[in-house]
Coordinates of C-alpha atoms and ligand atoms in Angstrom, one line a residue:
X135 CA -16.6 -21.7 -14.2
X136 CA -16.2 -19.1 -17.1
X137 CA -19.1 -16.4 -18.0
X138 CA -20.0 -15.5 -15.0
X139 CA -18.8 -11.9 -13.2
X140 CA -16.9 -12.2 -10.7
X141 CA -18.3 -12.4 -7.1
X142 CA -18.3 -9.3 -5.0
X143 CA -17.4 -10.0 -2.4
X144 CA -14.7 -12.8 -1.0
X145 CA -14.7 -13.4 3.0
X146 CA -11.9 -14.9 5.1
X147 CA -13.0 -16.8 8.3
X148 CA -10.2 -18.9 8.8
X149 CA -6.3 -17.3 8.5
X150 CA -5.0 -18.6 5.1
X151 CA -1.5 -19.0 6.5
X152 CA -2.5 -21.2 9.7
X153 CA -6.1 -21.9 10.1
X154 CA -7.0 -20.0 13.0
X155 CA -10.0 -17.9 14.0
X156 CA -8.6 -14.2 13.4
X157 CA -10.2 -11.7 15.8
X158 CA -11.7 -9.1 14.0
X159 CA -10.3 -5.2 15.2
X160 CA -13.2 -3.2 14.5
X161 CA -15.5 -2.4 11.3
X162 CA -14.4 0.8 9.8
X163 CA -18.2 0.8 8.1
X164 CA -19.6 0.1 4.6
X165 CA -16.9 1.4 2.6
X166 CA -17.1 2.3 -1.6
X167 CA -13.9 1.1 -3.7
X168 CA -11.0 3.2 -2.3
X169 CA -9.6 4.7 -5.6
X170 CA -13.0 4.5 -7.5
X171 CA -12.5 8.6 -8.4
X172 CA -15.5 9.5 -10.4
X173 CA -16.6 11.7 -13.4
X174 CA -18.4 14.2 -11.9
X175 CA -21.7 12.8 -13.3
X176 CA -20.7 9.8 -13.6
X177 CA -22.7 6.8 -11.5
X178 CA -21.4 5.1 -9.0
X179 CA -19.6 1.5 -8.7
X180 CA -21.8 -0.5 -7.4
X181 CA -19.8 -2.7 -5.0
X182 CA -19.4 -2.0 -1.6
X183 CA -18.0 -4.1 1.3
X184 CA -17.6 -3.8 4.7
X185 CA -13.9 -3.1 5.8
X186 CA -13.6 -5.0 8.7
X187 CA -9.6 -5.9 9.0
X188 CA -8.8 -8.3 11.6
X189 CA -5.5 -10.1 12.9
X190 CA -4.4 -13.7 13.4
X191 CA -3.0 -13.5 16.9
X192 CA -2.0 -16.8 16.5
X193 CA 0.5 -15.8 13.6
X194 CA 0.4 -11.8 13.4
X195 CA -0.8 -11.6 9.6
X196 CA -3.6 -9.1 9.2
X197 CA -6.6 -9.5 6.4
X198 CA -9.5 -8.5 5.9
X199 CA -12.8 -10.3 6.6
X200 CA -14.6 -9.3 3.4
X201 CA -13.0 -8.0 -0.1
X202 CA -14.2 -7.1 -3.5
X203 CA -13.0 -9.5 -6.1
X204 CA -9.2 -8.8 -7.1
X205 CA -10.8 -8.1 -11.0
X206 CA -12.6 -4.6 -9.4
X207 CA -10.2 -3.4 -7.7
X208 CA -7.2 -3.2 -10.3
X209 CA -9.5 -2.6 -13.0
X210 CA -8.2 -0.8 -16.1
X211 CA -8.8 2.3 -14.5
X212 CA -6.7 1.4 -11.6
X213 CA -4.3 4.9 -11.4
X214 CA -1.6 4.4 -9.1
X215 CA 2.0 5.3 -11.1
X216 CA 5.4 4.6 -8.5
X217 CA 7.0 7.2 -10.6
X218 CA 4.6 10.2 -9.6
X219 CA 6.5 11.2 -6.3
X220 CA 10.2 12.3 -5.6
X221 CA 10.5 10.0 -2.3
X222 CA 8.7 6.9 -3.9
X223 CA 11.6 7.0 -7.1
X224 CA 14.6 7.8 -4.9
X225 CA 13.3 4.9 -2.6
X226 CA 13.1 2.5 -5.3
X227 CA 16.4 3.5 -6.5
X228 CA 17.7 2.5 -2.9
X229 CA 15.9 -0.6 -3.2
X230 CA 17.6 -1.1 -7.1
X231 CA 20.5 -0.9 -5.7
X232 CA 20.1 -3.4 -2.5
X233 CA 18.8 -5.7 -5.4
X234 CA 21.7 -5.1 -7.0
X235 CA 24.2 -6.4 -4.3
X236 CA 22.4 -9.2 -4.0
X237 CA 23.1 -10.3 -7.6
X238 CA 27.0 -8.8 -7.6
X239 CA 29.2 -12.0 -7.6
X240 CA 27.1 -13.9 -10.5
X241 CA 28.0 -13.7 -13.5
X242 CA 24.9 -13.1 -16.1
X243 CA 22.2 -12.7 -13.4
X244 CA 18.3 -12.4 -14.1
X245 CA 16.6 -10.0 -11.9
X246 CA 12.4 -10.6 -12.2
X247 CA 10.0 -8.0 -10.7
X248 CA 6.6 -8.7 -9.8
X249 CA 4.4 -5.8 -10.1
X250 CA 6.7 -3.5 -11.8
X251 CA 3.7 -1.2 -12.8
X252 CA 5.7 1.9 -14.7
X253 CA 9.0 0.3 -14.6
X254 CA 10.3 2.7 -12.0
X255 CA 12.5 0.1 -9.8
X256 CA 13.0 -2.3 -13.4
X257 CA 14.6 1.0 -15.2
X258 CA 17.8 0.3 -13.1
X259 CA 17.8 -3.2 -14.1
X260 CA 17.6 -1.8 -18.2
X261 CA 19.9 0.6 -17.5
X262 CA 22.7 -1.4 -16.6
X263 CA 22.2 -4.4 -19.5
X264 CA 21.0 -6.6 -16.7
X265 CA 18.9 -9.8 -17.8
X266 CA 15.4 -8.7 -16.1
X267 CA 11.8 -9.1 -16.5
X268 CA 9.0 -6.5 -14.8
X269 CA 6.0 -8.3 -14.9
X270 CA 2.6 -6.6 -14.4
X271 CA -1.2 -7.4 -15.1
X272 CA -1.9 -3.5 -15.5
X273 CA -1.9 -2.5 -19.2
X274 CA -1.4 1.4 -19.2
X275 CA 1.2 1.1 -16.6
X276 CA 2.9 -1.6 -18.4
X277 CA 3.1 0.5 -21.8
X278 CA 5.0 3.2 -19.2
X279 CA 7.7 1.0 -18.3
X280 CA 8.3 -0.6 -22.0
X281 CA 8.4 2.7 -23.0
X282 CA 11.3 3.2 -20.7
X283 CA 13.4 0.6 -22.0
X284 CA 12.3 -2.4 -19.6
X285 CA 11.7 -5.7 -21.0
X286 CA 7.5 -6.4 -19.9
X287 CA 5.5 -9.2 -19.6
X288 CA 1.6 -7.6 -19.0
X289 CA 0.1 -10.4 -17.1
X290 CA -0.3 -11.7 -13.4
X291 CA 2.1 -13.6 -11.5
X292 CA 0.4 -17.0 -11.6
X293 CA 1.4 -20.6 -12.4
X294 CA 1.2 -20.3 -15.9
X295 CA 3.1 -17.0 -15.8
X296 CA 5.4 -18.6 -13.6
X297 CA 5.7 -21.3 -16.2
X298 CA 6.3 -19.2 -19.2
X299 CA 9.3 -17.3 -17.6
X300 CA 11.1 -20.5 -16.5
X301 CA 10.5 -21.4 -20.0
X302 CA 11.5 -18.7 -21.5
X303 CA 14.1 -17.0 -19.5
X304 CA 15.7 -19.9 -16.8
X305 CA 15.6 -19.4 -13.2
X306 CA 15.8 -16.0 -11.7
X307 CA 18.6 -15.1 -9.4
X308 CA 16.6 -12.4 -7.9
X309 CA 13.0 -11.6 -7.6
X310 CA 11.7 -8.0 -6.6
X311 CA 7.7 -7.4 -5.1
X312 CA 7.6 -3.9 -3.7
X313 CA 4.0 -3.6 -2.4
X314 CA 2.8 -6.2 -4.3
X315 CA 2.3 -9.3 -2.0
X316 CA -0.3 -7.8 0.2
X317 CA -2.9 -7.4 -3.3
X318 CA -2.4 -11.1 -3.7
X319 CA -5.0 -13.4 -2.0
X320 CA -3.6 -16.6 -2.8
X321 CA -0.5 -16.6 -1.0
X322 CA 0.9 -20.0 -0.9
X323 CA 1.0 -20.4 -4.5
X324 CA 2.1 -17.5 -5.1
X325 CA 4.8 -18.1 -3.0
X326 CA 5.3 -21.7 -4.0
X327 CA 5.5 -20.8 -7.5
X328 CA 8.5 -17.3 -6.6
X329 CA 10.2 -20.6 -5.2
X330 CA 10.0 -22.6 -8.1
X331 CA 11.4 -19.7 -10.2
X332 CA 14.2 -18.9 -8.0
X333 CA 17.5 -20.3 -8.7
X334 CA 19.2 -22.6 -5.9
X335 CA 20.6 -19.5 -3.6
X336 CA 18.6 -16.6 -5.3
X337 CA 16.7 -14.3 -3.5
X338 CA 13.3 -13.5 -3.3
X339 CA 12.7 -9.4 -1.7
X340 CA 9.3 -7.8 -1.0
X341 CA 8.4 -4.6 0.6
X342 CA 4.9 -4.3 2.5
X343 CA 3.1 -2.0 5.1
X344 CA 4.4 -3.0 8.7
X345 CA 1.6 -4.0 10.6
X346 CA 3.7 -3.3 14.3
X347 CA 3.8 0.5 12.8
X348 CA 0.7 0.8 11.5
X349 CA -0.6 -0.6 15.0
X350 CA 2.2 1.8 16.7
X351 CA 0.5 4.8 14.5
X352 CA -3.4 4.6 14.9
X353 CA -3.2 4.1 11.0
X354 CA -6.3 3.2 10.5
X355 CA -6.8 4.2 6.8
X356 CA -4.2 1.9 6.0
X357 CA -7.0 -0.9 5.7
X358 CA -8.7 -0.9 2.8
X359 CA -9.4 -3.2 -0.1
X360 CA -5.9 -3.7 -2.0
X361 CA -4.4 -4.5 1.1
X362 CA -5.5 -8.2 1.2
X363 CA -3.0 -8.7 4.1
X364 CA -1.5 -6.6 5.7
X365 CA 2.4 -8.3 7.3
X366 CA 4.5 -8.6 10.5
X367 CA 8.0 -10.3 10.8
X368 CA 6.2 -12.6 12.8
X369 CA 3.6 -13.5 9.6
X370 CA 6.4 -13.7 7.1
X371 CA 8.8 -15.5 9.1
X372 CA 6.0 -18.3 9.5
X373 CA 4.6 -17.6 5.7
X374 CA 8.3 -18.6 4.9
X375 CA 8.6 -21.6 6.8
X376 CA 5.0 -22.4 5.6
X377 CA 6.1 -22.6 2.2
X378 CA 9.7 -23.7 1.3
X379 CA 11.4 -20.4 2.0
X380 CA 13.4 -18.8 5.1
X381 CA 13.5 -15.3 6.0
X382 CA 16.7 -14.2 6.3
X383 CA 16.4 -10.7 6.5
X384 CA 14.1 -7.7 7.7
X385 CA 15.0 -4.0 7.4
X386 CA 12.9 -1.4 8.2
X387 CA 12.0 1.2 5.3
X388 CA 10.1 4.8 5.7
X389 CA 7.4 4.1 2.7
X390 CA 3.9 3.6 3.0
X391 CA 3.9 5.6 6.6
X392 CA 6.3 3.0 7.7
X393 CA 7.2 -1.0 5.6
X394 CA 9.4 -3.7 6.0
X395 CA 11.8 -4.9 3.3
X396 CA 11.9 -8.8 3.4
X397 CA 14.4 -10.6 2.0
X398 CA 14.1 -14.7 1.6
X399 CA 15.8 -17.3 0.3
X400 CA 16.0 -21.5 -0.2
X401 CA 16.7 -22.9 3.6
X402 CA 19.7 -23.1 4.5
X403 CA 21.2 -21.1 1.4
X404 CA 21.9 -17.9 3.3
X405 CA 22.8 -17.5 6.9
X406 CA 20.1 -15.1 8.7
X407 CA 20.6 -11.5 10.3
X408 CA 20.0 -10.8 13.8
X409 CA 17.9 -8.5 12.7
X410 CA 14.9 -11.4 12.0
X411 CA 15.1 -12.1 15.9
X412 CA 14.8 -9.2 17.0
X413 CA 11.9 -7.8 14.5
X414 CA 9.7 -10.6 15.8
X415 CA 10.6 -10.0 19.5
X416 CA 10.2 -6.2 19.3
X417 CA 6.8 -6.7 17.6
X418 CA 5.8 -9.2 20.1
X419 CA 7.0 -7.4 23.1
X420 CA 4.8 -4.5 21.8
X421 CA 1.5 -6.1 21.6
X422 CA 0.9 -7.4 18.2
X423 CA -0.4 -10.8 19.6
X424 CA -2.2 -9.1 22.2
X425 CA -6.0 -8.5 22.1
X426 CA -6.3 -5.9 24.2
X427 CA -3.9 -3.9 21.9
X428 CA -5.7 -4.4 18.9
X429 CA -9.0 -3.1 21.5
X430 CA -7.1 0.2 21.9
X431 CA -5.9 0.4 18.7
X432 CA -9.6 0.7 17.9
X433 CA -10.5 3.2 20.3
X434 CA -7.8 5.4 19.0
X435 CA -9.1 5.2 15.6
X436 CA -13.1 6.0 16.6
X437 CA -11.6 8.7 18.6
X438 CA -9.7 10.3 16.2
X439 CA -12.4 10.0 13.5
X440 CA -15.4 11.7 15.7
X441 CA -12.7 14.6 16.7
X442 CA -11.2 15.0 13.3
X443 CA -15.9 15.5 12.5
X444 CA -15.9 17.6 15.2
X445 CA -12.8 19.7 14.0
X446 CA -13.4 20.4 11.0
X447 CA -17.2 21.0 11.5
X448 CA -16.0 23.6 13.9
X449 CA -13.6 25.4 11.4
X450 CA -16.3 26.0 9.0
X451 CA -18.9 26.9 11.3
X452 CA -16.2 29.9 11.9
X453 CA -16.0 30.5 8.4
X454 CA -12.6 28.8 7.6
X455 CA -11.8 27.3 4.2
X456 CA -10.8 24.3 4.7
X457 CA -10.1 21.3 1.7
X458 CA -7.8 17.8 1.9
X459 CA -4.4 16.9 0.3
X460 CA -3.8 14.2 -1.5
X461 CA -6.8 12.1 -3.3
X462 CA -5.2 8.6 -1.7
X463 CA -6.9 5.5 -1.1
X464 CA -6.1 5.9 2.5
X465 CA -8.5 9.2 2.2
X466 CA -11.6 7.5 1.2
X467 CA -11.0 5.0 4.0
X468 CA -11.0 8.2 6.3
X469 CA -13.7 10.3 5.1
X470 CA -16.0 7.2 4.6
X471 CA -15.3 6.1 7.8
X472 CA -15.1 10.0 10.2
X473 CA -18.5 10.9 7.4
X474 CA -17.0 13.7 6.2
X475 CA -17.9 14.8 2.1
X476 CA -18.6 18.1 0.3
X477 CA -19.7 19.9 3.8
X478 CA -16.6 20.0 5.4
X479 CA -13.9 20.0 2.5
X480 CA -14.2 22.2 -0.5
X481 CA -11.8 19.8 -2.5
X482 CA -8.9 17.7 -2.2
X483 CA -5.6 18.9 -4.0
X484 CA -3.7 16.3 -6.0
X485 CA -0.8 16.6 -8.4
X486 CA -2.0 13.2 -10.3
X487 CA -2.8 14.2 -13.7
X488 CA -5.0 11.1 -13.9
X489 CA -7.0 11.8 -10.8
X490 CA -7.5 15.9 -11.0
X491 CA -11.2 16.6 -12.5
X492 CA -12.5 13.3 -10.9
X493 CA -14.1 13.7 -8.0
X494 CA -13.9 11.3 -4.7
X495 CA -15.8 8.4 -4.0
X496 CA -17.3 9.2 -0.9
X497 CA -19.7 12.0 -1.6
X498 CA -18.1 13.4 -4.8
X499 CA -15.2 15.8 -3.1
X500 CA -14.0 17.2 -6.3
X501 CA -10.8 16.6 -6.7
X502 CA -8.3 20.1 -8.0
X503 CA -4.7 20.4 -8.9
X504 CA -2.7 21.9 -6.3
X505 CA -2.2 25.5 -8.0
X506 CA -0.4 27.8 -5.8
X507 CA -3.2 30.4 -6.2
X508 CA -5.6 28.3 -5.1
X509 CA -4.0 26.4 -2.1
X510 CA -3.0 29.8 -0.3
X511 CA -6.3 30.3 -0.1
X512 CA -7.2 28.0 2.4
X513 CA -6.9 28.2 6.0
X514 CA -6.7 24.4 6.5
X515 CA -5.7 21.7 4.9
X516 CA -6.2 17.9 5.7
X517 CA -3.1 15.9 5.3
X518 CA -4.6 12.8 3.9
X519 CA -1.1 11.8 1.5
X520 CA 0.9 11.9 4.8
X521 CA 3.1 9.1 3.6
X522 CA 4.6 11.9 1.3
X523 CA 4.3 15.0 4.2
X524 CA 8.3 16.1 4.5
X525 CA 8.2 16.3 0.3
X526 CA 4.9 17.3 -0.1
X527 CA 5.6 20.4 2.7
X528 CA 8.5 21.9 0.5
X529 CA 6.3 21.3 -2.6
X530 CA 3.2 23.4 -0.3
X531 CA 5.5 25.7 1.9
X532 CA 3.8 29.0 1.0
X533 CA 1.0 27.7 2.1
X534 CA 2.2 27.6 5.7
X535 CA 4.3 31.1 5.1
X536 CA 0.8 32.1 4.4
X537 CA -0.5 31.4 7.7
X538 CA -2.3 27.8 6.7
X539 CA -2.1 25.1 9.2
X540 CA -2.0 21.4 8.5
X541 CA -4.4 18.7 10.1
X542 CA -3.4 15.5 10.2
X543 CA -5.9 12.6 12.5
X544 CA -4.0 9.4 13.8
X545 CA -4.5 8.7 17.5
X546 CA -5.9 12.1 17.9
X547 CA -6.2 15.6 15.3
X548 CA -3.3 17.8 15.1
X549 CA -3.5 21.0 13.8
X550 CA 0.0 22.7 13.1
Ligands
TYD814 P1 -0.4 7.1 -2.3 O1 0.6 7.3 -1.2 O2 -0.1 6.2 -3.4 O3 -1.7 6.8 -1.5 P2 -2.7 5.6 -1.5 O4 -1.8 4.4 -1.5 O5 -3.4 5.7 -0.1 O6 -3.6 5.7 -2.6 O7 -0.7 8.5 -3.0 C1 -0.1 9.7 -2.7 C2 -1.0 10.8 -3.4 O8 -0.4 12.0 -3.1 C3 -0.9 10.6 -4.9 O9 -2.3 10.7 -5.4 C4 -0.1 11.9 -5.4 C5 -0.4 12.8 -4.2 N1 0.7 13.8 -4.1 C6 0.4 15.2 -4.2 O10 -0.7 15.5 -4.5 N2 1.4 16.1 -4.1 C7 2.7 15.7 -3.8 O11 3.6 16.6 -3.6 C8 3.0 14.3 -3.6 C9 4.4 13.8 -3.2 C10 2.0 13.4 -3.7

C-alpha cells in the first residue's frame, strides 16, 4: 500500500530463518530510538518500542521481538560515519585487503559493497582501478564516499537494486557487507538476491556482532534497534544452507566488542576451513543453545545495571564529577535501561562533530566535545564507547595521569 507511514513497530514470533518459537532473554524496558540525539529543545521522536531480544535455540540467530520500522531508524539524520575512528579504518583496511585476495587470480574482477556508507572499506577498491560498486541507501554518507573517488549507487540493496547492477555492471566476483546484514529484516531475499549477483565461484563476505561473545561478555547494550539480528556460526551456517550458499569460512575479528567475518560462497565452489567446525562446536559447547545460559546471561545484565545506579549515585552523593564517553547507541540502551539521565552524568564526551551540541535521548544528557580542559575535570568517567577503549585511552590518557578512573558495567561495574 503507498501513502501511508510506515508502521511503528514490526514483531517477530516465529524465527525467520526456521520457524521456531524463539525464547525471549529478558526485556531491557521501553526503550527511545538509540541514536535519536536531540536539539536541546527540540521534541522528542515519538516512537518507542520495547527491546526485548530473544534467541532461536533451535538455530542460534538472535532478533528482536519488536522493532521500529527500518524507515526511522536510518532516517536522514542517521549519523554513524566508519571513517570517524583510527581502529574502525585500519580494520577496514585489513578487511580491503582479505577482499582483495579473494579476487587475486581473476583477471578484471568486480568487487560490490553493501552498505558502504562513507566509502571507507570501497576507497581501497578506487584506489587500485578495481571495477567496484559501494552501494548505500544513506544520502550524506554516500556524497562522502563519491567524494572520495568511489563509484556510488545511493539506494538499498533490494531486488530491483540487485537487478540494475547485474544489468549494468555483470556479476560480482566479490561482495563486501561489514555490519550491514544484521539492519536487514528480510534476510532470505536479501540473501537470495547477493546469490543471484554473485558470479559462479565469487564470494560473498559479511562482518556482524558475534552473538557467542556478546553472550560471553554480559553485553547487553548490544541489543538495540539496528540490530535486527544479531549472528552465530551456528545461524549463518544454517542461513547459508537455507538459501543457496555455503559458509566456508569464519574468522574472528575484534570490532563491535567482538564480530565474526563470514565468508560464503556457491556449494561446492570452495572447499571449507576447519575453522567453520569448530566455530559452531565452541559456540555450542558454551551454551548458546542452552536456556539456562541465556537465564544467566540476564541476571548478569540486571545486576550490573542496578550496581552501575547504585555506583554512580554513590559518587555523586560524595561530590564526584562524574560524565559518560562516547554518545553510542549502545549508551542509550544502557542508561535507558540502569535509569540513569542528567542526575548522575553531567555530559557525555564525544569527538563526532555531528553529535556534539545534541543532547541524548534518554533524558537529554548533553552531549560535549572531549576538550582536554574539560575531561580532566572529572573524577569519573563512564566508558560507554568501549568497543574503541585501547584507542580512545591514548586519545584520553591525561585524564587517568590526572587521577580519573574509568567505569565500565558488563557482568558487574569496574572502576579502574
Ligand atoms: P560506535 O562504536 O559506532 O557505537 P554505536 O554503534 O553503539 O553507536 O560509536 C563510537 C563512538 O565513540 C562514536 O560516537 C565516536 C566516539 N569516539 C570518541 O568520542 N572518541 C574516540 O577517541 C573514539 C575512537 C570514538
Amino acid at each position: 500500500m503507498t501513502g501511508l507511514p510506515p508502521a511503528p513497530n514490526e514483531c517477530t514470533i516465529r524465527c525467520p530463518l526456521c520457524g521456531s518459537a524463539p525464547l525471549p532473554i529478558m526485556s531491557l524496558g521501553t526503550q527511545p530510538l538509540a541514536q535519536d540525539f536531540l536539539l536541546p529543545d527540540q521534541a522528542p521522536s515519538s516512537v518507542q518500542y520495547e527491546l526485548l531480544p530473544q534467541i532461536c535455540l533451535d538455530c542460534g540467530l538472535a532478533q528482536l521481538r519488536y522493532r521500529p520500522a527500518s524507515a526511522t531508524v536510518f532516517s536522514e539524520k542517521y549519523p554513524y560515519r566508519s571513517g570517524v575512528s583510527k581502529t574502525m579504518r585500519d580494520h577496514l583496511q585489513c578487511l580491503a585487503e582479505y577482499c582483495l585476495d579473494l579476487v587475486a587470480d581473476k583477471p578484471d574482477p568486480l568487487l560490490v559493497e553493501i552498505g558502504c556508507n562513507d566509502g571507507t572499506l570501497s576507497r581501497h577498491f578506487a584506489e587500485r582501478h578495481l571495477r567496484h560498486l559501494g552501494i548505500d541507501p544513506a544520502r550524506r554518507a554516500v556524497a562522502q564516499a563519491a567524494a572520495s573517488g568511489v563509484t556510488v549507487l545511493n539506494a538499498e540493496f533490494n531486488p530491483e537494486t540487485g537487478r540494475s547492477v547485474l544489468a549494468k555492471y555483470g556479476k560480482a566476483d566479490l561482495i563486501v557487507a561489514a555490519n550491514v546484514i544484521a539492519h536487514i529484516s528480510d534476510l532470505r531475499r536479501t540473501i537470495e538476491q547477493i546469490c543471484a549477483c554473485l558470479t559462479a565461484d565469487g564470494s560473498f563476505v559479511f562482518e556482524a556482532i558475534s552473538l557467542f561473545e556478546l553472550m560471553q561478555r554480559r553485553a547487553f547494550d548490544l541489543f538495540y534497534d539496528e540490530h535486527v539480528y544479531t549472528f552465530s556460526a551456528t545461524a549463518v551456517d544454517r542461513l547459508a544452507r537455507s538459501y543457496g550458499l555455503e559458509l566456508v569460512d569464519c574468522q574472528p575479528v575484534s570490532t563491535q566488542g567482538g564480530s565474526l567475518r563470514y565468508s560464503l560462497a556457491k556449494p561446492g565452489a570452495k572447499s571449507p576451513s576447519p575453522r567453520v567446525r569448530e566455530a559452531i562446536r565452541t559456540e555450542q559447547a558454551h551454551g548458546l543453545l542452552d536456556p539456562d545460559a541465556w537465564n544467566d546471561f540476564a541476571a548478569a545484565a540486571t545486576h550490573s545495571a542496578q550496581s552501575l545506579r547504585q555506583t554512580l549515585d554513590r559518587l555523586r552523593r560524595a561530590g564526584s564529577a562524574v560524565a559518560g564517553y562516547g554518545a553510542t547507541a549502545k549508551s542509550s540502551v544502557a542508561l535507558t535501561f540502569a535509569g540513569l539521565g542528567r542526575k548522575q552524568l553531567d555530559c557525555i564526551f564525544d569527538t563526532t562533530p555531528e553529535k556534539v551540541g545534541l543532547t541524548s535521548p534518554c533524558d537529554r544528557i548533553p552531549i560535549r566535545f572531549p576538550a582536554p580542559d574539560l575531561v580532566d575535570r572529572y573524577d569519573y568517567l563512564v566508558m560507554f564507547a568501549w568497543n574503541f577503549l585501547p584507542e580512545i585511552e591514548v586519545r584520553e590518557r591525561a585524564f587517568r595521569t590526572m587521577g580519573g578512573k574509568w567505569i565500565t558495567y558488563h557482568g558487574s561495574v569496574c572502576i579502574a
